[in-house]
Coordinates of C-alpha atoms in Angstrom, one line a residue:
M1 CA 3.9 26.7 -19.8
K2 CA 0.5 25.2 -19.3
K3 CA -1.8 27.4 -17.2
H4 CA -3.0 25.7 -14.0
I5 CA -6.8 25.1 -14.0
Q6 CA -8.3 25.7 -10.6
T7 CA -10.0 22.7 -9.1
Q8 CA -13.4 22.8 -7.4
Q9 CA -11.7 22.1 -4.0
E10 CA -9.1 24.9 -4.6
W11 CA -11.9 27.3 -5.5
E12 CA -13.9 26.3 -2.3
I13 CA -10.8 26.9 -0.1
Q14 CA -10.2 30.2 -1.7
M15 CA -13.8 31.3 -1.2
A16 CA -13.9 30.0 2.4
T17 CA -10.7 31.9 3.2
Q18 CA -12.2 35.1 1.9
I19 CA -15.4 34.5 3.9
L20 CA -13.4 33.9 7.1
E21 CA -11.3 37.1 6.4
F22 CA -14.5 39.0 6.0
V23 CA -15.8 37.6 9.3
Q24 CA -12.5 38.7 11.0
N25 CA -13.1 42.2 9.7
E26 CA -16.7 42.2 10.9
L27 CA -15.6 41.1 14.4
F28 CA -12.8 43.6 14.4
I29 CA -15.2 46.5 13.6
D30 CA -17.4 45.6 16.5
M31 CA -14.6 44.6 18.9
P32 CA -11.3 46.4 17.9
Y33 CA -9.6 45.2 21.1
M34 CA -9.8 41.6 19.8
S35 CA -7.3 42.3 17.0
I36 CA -4.5 40.1 18.4
A37 CA -6.8 37.2 19.1
L38 CA -8.4 37.4 15.7
N39 CA -5.1 36.9 14.0
A40 CA -3.7 34.2 16.4
L41 CA -5.1 31.1 14.6
T42 CA -4.0 29.7 11.3
L43 CA -6.8 28.8 8.9
V44 CA -6.8 25.1 7.9
N45 CA -9.4 23.4 5.7
D46 CA -10.7 20.1 7.1
E47 CA -13.7 18.5 5.4
Q48 CA -14.3 16.3 8.5
I49 CA -15.5 19.4 10.4
E50 CA -19.2 20.3 10.4
T51 CA -18.6 23.9 11.6
M52 CA -15.3 24.9 13.1
A53 CA -12.7 23.5 15.5
T54 CA -9.5 24.6 17.1
D55 CA -6.4 23.1 18.8
G56 CA -5.2 26.5 20.0
R57 CA -2.9 26.9 17.0
N58 CA -5.2 26.4 14.0
L59 CA -8.8 27.1 13.2
F60 CA -10.1 24.1 11.3
Y61 CA -13.1 24.6 8.9
S62 CA -14.9 22.8 6.1
A63 CA -14.6 25.0 3.0
S64 CA -17.8 23.5 1.3
K65 CA -19.8 23.9 4.5
M66 CA -18.5 27.4 5.1
I67 CA -19.8 28.5 1.7
H68 CA -23.1 27.0 2.4
L69 CA -23.4 28.6 5.8
F70 CA -22.3 32.0 4.4
K71 CA -25.2 31.9 2.0
N72 CA -27.8 30.8 4.6
N73 CA -26.7 32.0 8.0
Q74 CA -23.7 34.4 8.0
K75 CA -24.2 35.4 11.6
Y76 CA -23.6 31.8 12.7
I77 CA -20.1 32.0 11.2
D78 CA -19.4 35.2 13.1
R79 CA -20.5 33.6 16.3
A80 CA -18.7 30.3 15.7
Y81 CA -15.4 32.1 15.0
L82 CA -15.7 34.2 18.2
H83 CA -16.8 31.0 20.1
S84 CA -13.6 29.1 19.2
L85 CA -11.5 32.2 20.0
F86 CA -13.1 32.5 23.5
H87 CA -12.4 28.8 24.2
C88 CA -8.7 29.6 23.7
M89 CA -8.8 32.9 25.6
F90 CA -10.6 31.2 28.6
S91 CA -8.2 28.3 28.5
H92 CA -11.0 25.8 28.1
L93 CA -8.8 23.4 26.1
W94 CA -6.3 23.0 28.9
I95 CA -8.0 23.1 32.3
R96 CA -10.3 20.1 32.2
Q97 CA -8.1 17.8 34.3
N98 CA -10.2 15.1 36.0
K99 CA -13.6 16.3 34.7
E100 CA -15.9 14.1 32.7
Q101 CA -15.4 15.1 29.1
N102 CA -18.9 15.4 27.7
H103 CA -20.1 17.5 30.7
W104 CA -17.0 19.7 30.4
N105 CA -17.5 20.3 26.7
L106 CA -21.1 21.4 27.3
A107 CA -20.0 23.6 30.3
C108 CA -17.5 25.4 28.1
D109 CA -20.0 25.9 25.3
I110 CA -22.6 27.4 27.7
A111 CA -20.0 29.7 29.3
V112 CA -18.8 31.0 25.9
E113 CA -22.4 31.4 24.5
Y114 CA -23.5 33.1 27.6
T115 CA -20.6 35.6 27.2
I116 CA -21.3 36.2 23.5
D117 CA -25.0 36.7 24.1
H118 CA -24.3 39.3 26.7
L119 CA -21.7 41.2 24.5
N120 CA -24.7 42.6 22.6
K121 CA -22.6 43.3 19.4
P122 CA -24.3 43.7 16.0
C123 CA -22.3 41.0 14.3
T124 CA -23.2 38.4 16.9
K125 CA -26.5 39.5 18.3
R126 CA -29.4 37.0 18.0
I127 CA -32.8 36.4 19.5
L128 CA -32.6 34.1 22.5
S129 CA -34.5 30.8 22.2
L130 CA -36.8 29.9 25.1
I131 CA -34.5 27.2 26.4
R132 CA -31.5 29.5 26.2
K133 CA -33.3 32.2 28.1
E134 CA -34.5 29.8 30.7
T135 CA -31.0 28.3 31.1
Y136 CA -29.4 31.7 31.6
E137 CA -32.1 32.6 34.2
K138 CA -31.5 29.4 36.1
L139 CA -27.7 29.8 36.0
E140 CA -27.9 33.4 37.3
K141 CA -30.1 32.1 40.2
D142 CA -28.0 29.1 41.1
V143 CA -24.4 30.1 40.3
Q144 CA -22.6 33.1 41.9
Y145 CA -20.0 33.7 39.2
I146 CA -20.7 32.1 35.9
S147 CA -17.8 30.2 34.3
A148 CA -17.1 26.8 32.8
P149 CA -15.9 25.2 36.1
A150 CA -19.0 26.5 37.9
I151 CA -21.4 25.4 35.1
Y152 CA -19.7 22.0 35.0
S153 CA -20.8 21.3 38.7
W154 CA -24.2 22.8 38.0
L155 CA -24.8 20.5 35.1
F156 CA -24.9 17.4 37.3
E157 CA -28.0 18.8 38.9
Q158 CA -29.8 19.1 35.6
D159 CA -32.0 16.5 33.9
N160 CA -32.1 18.0 30.3
I161 CA -28.5 17.5 29.3
H162 CA -29.3 16.3 25.8
E163 CA -31.5 19.3 25.2
L164 CA -28.7 21.6 26.4
V165 CA -26.1 19.9 24.1
Y166 CA -28.4 20.4 21.1
E167 CA -29.0 24.1 22.0
F168 CA -25.4 25.1 22.8
F169 CA -23.3 23.0 20.3
T170 CA -21.3 25.4 18.2
D171 CA -17.9 24.1 17.4
D172 CA -16.1 20.7 17.4
H173 CA -13.8 19.9 20.3
R174 CA -12.1 16.9 18.7
Y175 CA -8.7 18.6 18.6
W176 CA -8.7 19.7 22.2
P177 CA -5.7 18.1 24.1
Q178 CA -6.4 14.8 25.9
K179 CA -5.3 14.7 29.5
E180 CA -3.5 11.3 29.0
D181 CA -1.3 12.9 26.2
S182 CA 1.7 13.4 28.5
Q183 CA 4.2 14.1 25.7
A184 CA 2.2 17.1 24.6
N185 CA 1.9 18.6 28.1
M186 CA 4.8 20.9 27.9
S187 CA 3.7 22.2 24.5
N188 CA 0.2 22.6 25.8
N189 CA 1.4 24.6 28.8
S190 CA 3.3 26.9 26.5
L191 CA 0.3 27.3 24.2
Q192 CA -1.9 28.1 27.2
D193 CA 0.6 30.7 28.4
S194 CA 0.5 32.3 25.0
W195 CA -3.3 32.6 25.0
Q196 CA -3.3 34.0 28.5
K197 CA -0.9 36.7 27.3
I198 CA -3.3 37.4 24.4
A199 CA -6.3 37.5 26.8
R200 CA -4.5 39.9 29.1
Q201 CA -3.5 42.2 26.2
T202 CA -7.1 42.1 25.0
M203 CA -8.3 43.2 28.4
L204 CA -5.8 46.1 28.4
D205 CA -6.8 47.1 24.9
Q206 CA -10.5 47.0 25.8
I207 CA -9.8 49.3 28.8
K208 CA -8.0 51.7 26.5
K209 CA -11.0 51.8 24.1
G210 CA -13.1 53.0 27.1
K211 CA -16.8 52.7 26.2
D212 CA -17.0 48.9 26.1
N213 CA -15.4 48.6 29.5
E214 CA -18.6 49.0 31.6
E215 CA -20.8 46.7 29.5
E216 CA -22.1 43.5 31.1
G217 CA -20.6 41.2 28.4
S218 CA -17.2 42.9 28.8
S219 CA -17.1 42.3 32.5
L220 CA -18.2 38.7 31.9
M221 CA -15.3 38.3 29.5
A222 CA -12.8 39.7 32.0
R223 CA -14.1 37.3 34.7
Q224 CA -13.8 34.3 32.4
I225 CA -10.2 35.2 31.6
Q226 CA -9.4 35.7 35.3
V227 CA -10.8 32.2 36.1
S228 CA -8.8 30.7 33.3
K229 CA -5.6 32.4 34.6
T230 CA -6.0 30.9 38.0
K231 CA -7.1 27.4 37.1
R232 CA -3.7 25.8 36.6
N233 CA -2.1 22.5 37.4
Y234 CA -1.6 22.4 41.2
K235 CA 1.6 20.5 41.0
D236 CA 3.2 23.1 38.7
F237 CA 1.7 25.9 40.9
L238 CA 3.5 24.5 44.0
K239 CA 6.8 24.9 42.2
K240 CA 6.4 28.7 42.7
F241 CA 7.2 28.2 46.3
T242 CA 10.6 26.6 46.0
I243 CA 13.8 28.5 46.8
S244 CA 17.3 28.0 45.5
R245 CA 20.0 26.7 47.8
E246 CA 23.2 24.6 47.7
E247 CA 22.6 21.1 49.0
L248 CA 25.2 18.5 50.0
H249 CA 25.1 15.4 47.8
A250 CA 26.8 13.9 44.8
N251 CA 26.3 15.7 41.5
P252 CA 26.8 13.2 38.7
D253 CA 26.3 15.9 36.1
E254 CA 29.7 17.4 37.0
F255 CA 32.1 14.6 37.8
D256 CA 35.3 14.4 35.8
L257 CA 35.4 11.4 33.3
T258 CA 39.2 11.7 33.3
Y259 CA 39.4 10.1 36.8
Y260 CA 36.8 7.5 35.9
T261 CA 38.7 6.3 32.8
Y262 CA 42.1 6.6 34.5
G263 CA 41.0 4.3 37.3
L264 CA 39.7 1.7 34.8
H265 CA 43.0 1.8 33.0
L266 CA 45.2 1.6 36.1
Y267 CA 43.2 -0.8 38.2
K268 CA 41.1 -2.6 35.5
N269 CA 37.9 -2.8 37.5
L270 CA 38.1 0.2 39.9
P271 CA 36.9 3.6 38.4
L272 CA 37.9 6.7 40.3
I273 CA 35.0 9.1 40.7
E274 CA 35.5 12.6 42.1
E275 CA 32.0 14.2 42.4
T276 CA 31.2 17.7 43.5
E277 CA 29.8 17.8 47.1
T278 CA 27.1 20.4 46.5
K279 CA 24.5 21.1 43.9
E280 CA 22.1 24.0 43.5
V281 CA 18.6 22.8 44.0
H282 CA 15.1 24.3 44.1
K283 CA 13.2 23.0 47.1
I284 CA 11.0 24.1 49.9
S285 CA 12.6 24.9 53.3
E286 CA 9.7 26.5 55.2
L287 CA 6.1 26.8 54.1
V288 CA 3.0 28.3 55.7
I289 CA -0.4 26.8 54.9
V290 CA -3.3 28.8 56.3
I291 CA -6.7 27.2 56.5
D292 CA -9.7 29.6 56.5
T293 CA -11.9 28.1 59.3
S294 CA -14.8 30.5 58.9
Y295 CA -18.3 29.0 59.1
S296 CA -18.4 28.2 55.3
T297 CA -15.3 25.8 55.4
N298 CA -15.7 22.1 54.9
G299 CA -13.5 20.0 57.2
E300 CA -13.2 17.0 54.8
L301 CA -12.1 19.2 52.0
V302 CA -9.5 20.8 54.2
K303 CA -8.1 17.4 55.1
N304 CA -8.0 16.3 51.4
F305 CA -6.3 19.6 50.4
L306 CA -3.6 19.2 53.1
K307 CA -2.9 15.6 52.2
E308 CA -2.8 16.3 48.5
T309 CA -0.4 19.3 49.0
Y310 CA 2.0 17.3 51.1
T311 CA 1.8 14.2 48.8
L312 CA 2.6 16.3 45.7
L313 CA 5.6 18.0 47.4
S314 CA 6.9 14.6 48.7
E315 CA 6.5 12.9 45.3
S316 CA 8.5 15.6 43.5
D317 CA 11.3 15.6 46.1
S318 CA 10.6 19.2 46.9
F319 CA 11.7 19.2 50.5
F320 CA 15.2 20.0 51.9
R321 CA 16.4 17.6 54.6
K322 CA 15.2 20.0 57.2
T323 CA 11.7 21.2 56.3
Y324 CA 9.1 22.9 58.4
I325 CA 5.4 23.1 57.3
H326 CA 3.4 25.5 59.5
I327 CA -0.3 24.8 59.3
L328 CA -2.4 27.7 60.7
Q329 CA -6.1 27.6 61.3
C330 CA -7.5 31.1 61.2
D331 CA -10.9 32.9 60.9
D332 CA -10.6 36.5 62.3
A333 CA -7.6 35.4 64.4
V334 CA -5.1 32.5 64.4
R335 CA -6.7 29.8 66.4
K336 CA -4.2 26.9 66.1
E337 CA -0.7 26.2 64.7
D338 CA 0.8 22.8 63.9
V339 CA 4.3 22.4 62.6
I340 CA 5.0 19.3 60.4
H341 CA 8.4 17.8 59.6
S342 CA 7.5 14.5 58.0
Q343 CA 4.9 12.4 56.2
N344 CA 4.2 10.5 59.5
E345 CA 3.5 13.7 61.3
M346 CA 1.1 14.8 58.6
E347 CA -0.8 11.5 58.8
V348 CA -1.0 11.8 62.6
L349 CA -2.4 15.3 62.2
L350 CA -5.0 14.4 59.6
N351 CA -6.2 11.4 61.6
Q352 CA -7.1 13.7 64.5
F353 CA -7.8 16.8 62.5
T354 CA -10.6 19.1 63.6
L355 CA -11.4 22.6 62.5
V356 CA -11.0 25.4 65.1
G357 CA -12.8 28.6 64.5
G358 CA -16.1 29.4 62.8
G359 CA -16.2 33.2 62.8
N360 CA -15.8 35.7 60.1
T361 CA -12.7 35.8 57.9
D362 CA -9.9 38.4 58.4
F363 CA -6.9 37.4 56.3
R364 CA -4.7 40.1 57.9
S365 CA -4.5 38.1 61.1
A366 CA -2.6 35.2 59.5
F367 CA -0.1 37.6 57.8
Q368 CA 0.5 39.5 61.0
Y369 CA 1.1 36.2 62.8
V370 CA 3.6 35.1 60.2
D371 CA 5.4 38.4 60.2
Q372 CA 5.8 38.1 64.0
L373 CA 7.3 34.5 63.6
I374 CA 9.8 35.9 61.1
E375 CA 10.7 38.8 63.4
E376 CA 11.2 36.4 66.3
K377 CA 13.4 34.2 64.1
K378 CA 11.0 31.2 64.4
I379 CA 10.8 31.3 60.6
N380 CA 14.1 31.9 58.8
H381 CA 13.8 30.7 55.2
L382 CA 10.1 31.1 54.3
S383 CA 9.3 29.8 50.8
G384 CA 5.9 31.3 50.9
L385 CA 2.3 31.3 52.3
I386 CA -0.7 29.5 50.8
Y387 CA -4.1 30.5 52.0
F388 CA -6.9 27.9 51.5
T389 CA -10.2 29.9 51.5
D390 CA -13.6 30.7 49.9
G391 CA -12.2 34.2 49.3
K392 CA -14.7 36.1 51.4
G393 CA -12.9 38.3 54.0
I394 CA -10.7 41.3 54.6
Y395 CA -7.4 41.3 52.7
P396 CA -4.2 43.0 53.7
K397 CA -3.5 46.2 51.7
K398 CA 0.2 46.0 52.0
R399 CA 2.2 43.4 50.0
P400 CA 4.0 41.0 52.3
S401 CA 7.7 40.3 51.9
Y402 CA 7.2 36.7 50.9
K403 CA 5.2 35.0 48.1
S404 CA 1.6 34.7 49.0
A405 CA -1.2 32.8 47.3
F406 CA -4.9 32.3 47.8
I407 CA -6.5 29.0 46.7
F408 CA -10.2 28.9 46.0
L409 CA -12.5 25.9 45.6
D410 CA -15.2 27.9 43.9
D411 CA -15.6 30.9 41.6
Y412 CA -14.8 34.2 43.3
D413 CA -14.9 37.9 42.6
P414 CA -11.5 38.8 41.2
T415 CA -12.0 42.5 41.8
T416 CA -11.6 41.9 45.6
I417 CA -8.2 40.2 45.4
P418 CA -5.1 42.4 46.0
P419 CA -2.9 42.8 42.9
W420 CA 0.1 41.3 44.6
A421 CA -1.6 38.0 45.4
I422 CA -1.0 34.8 43.5
T423 CA -4.3 33.1 42.8
L424 CA -5.5 29.6 41.9
R425 CA -8.9 28.1 41.5
L426 CA -9.2 24.4 42.2
D427 CA -12.2 22.0 42.1
P428 CA -12.8 19.4 44.9
L429 CA -12.6 16.9 42.0
D430 CA -8.9 17.8 41.4
F431 CA -8.0 16.0 44.7
K432 CA -11.1 14.0 45.4
G433 CA -9.1 10.9 46.1
A434 CA -6.5 12.5 48.4
G435 CA -8.3 11.8 51.6
Q436 CA -8.9 8.1 50.8

């Protein structure tokens, strides 16, 4: 049998694979808690790529360019590999939604590079350029909690975008999911969930390792993961608040074809249909929406949020025939309650909506008020409570008996949130047209 002679391309792929395995080992030595993430991507040669790229499943690289980089700048490969992994762990590929693509790509790159530069690990440590140093200082001054969504908003106030792109470009984003690719949405959600599990496990492993846990870079990494965990599709998020109940209506999934065909046979043009009268459905019966009316709340944003919430639920047929939406305005006490039963009532409320309050925030007041309504039988089938807030206030220590979520429009400190709370971070851009 004639012995196979290795081609130049085969040799390059073999060498590049060995280089990337060497890089994996270097990263593992400095960050052993990253072991699961380091083995999560399949290596794929792609000569179109200048550096690296990922779609959440594969790590694409150019074998020829990888060999060249290894000879001249090995540390760049270490950083680029970790850079692509962090994009996946921080869910950057899946949480863009309505954001402008170029600004979003840059925001994600800055967020990742900021985290890597603050990890202070031997395999990724580098001297900061002047523009990088100045950018970090400005970010720390202007942004409370540094993350890709916060940096994205900040970028629109900057006039040196091209300079920042040149400085922070590391990997190629061409394989990131496109928002219009609806067929891939289910697969992308599953992929995002997988990476969030990897990210959570990485944090647990890091805590077990101990010494890294108090370093600045590690806390940054944890915060980025927390932001990515909460930045999910709002429509999917609302499904958490449906309850299961039998509803009276025809169920075409269960009617007996025997009667149908017998009727056609006997009467020629009159099918007999016996459909079941009830069907188990998942919908919302009663929902409490609490608006934080402290001094920092924007009235127009509140109106847009309420309208978008009701519209999404209406479009997805999420209401039972009798549905009650309790809208509470609360700062350190419940100041006003409106109960909505229909789209018309919501429109009337929004047309004359004004914020009532303006004091400090005490979340406990709203929960105590809802508990009282339940005790008095004024709420009987509560699907859950959604609190729209900036996150600054006193939280209840005790877990309520119903699902409870806090929705934020800005970055927040995850260490202040009770462990029982469901959290979601939205951007005003996510429902900017709702009030129009």
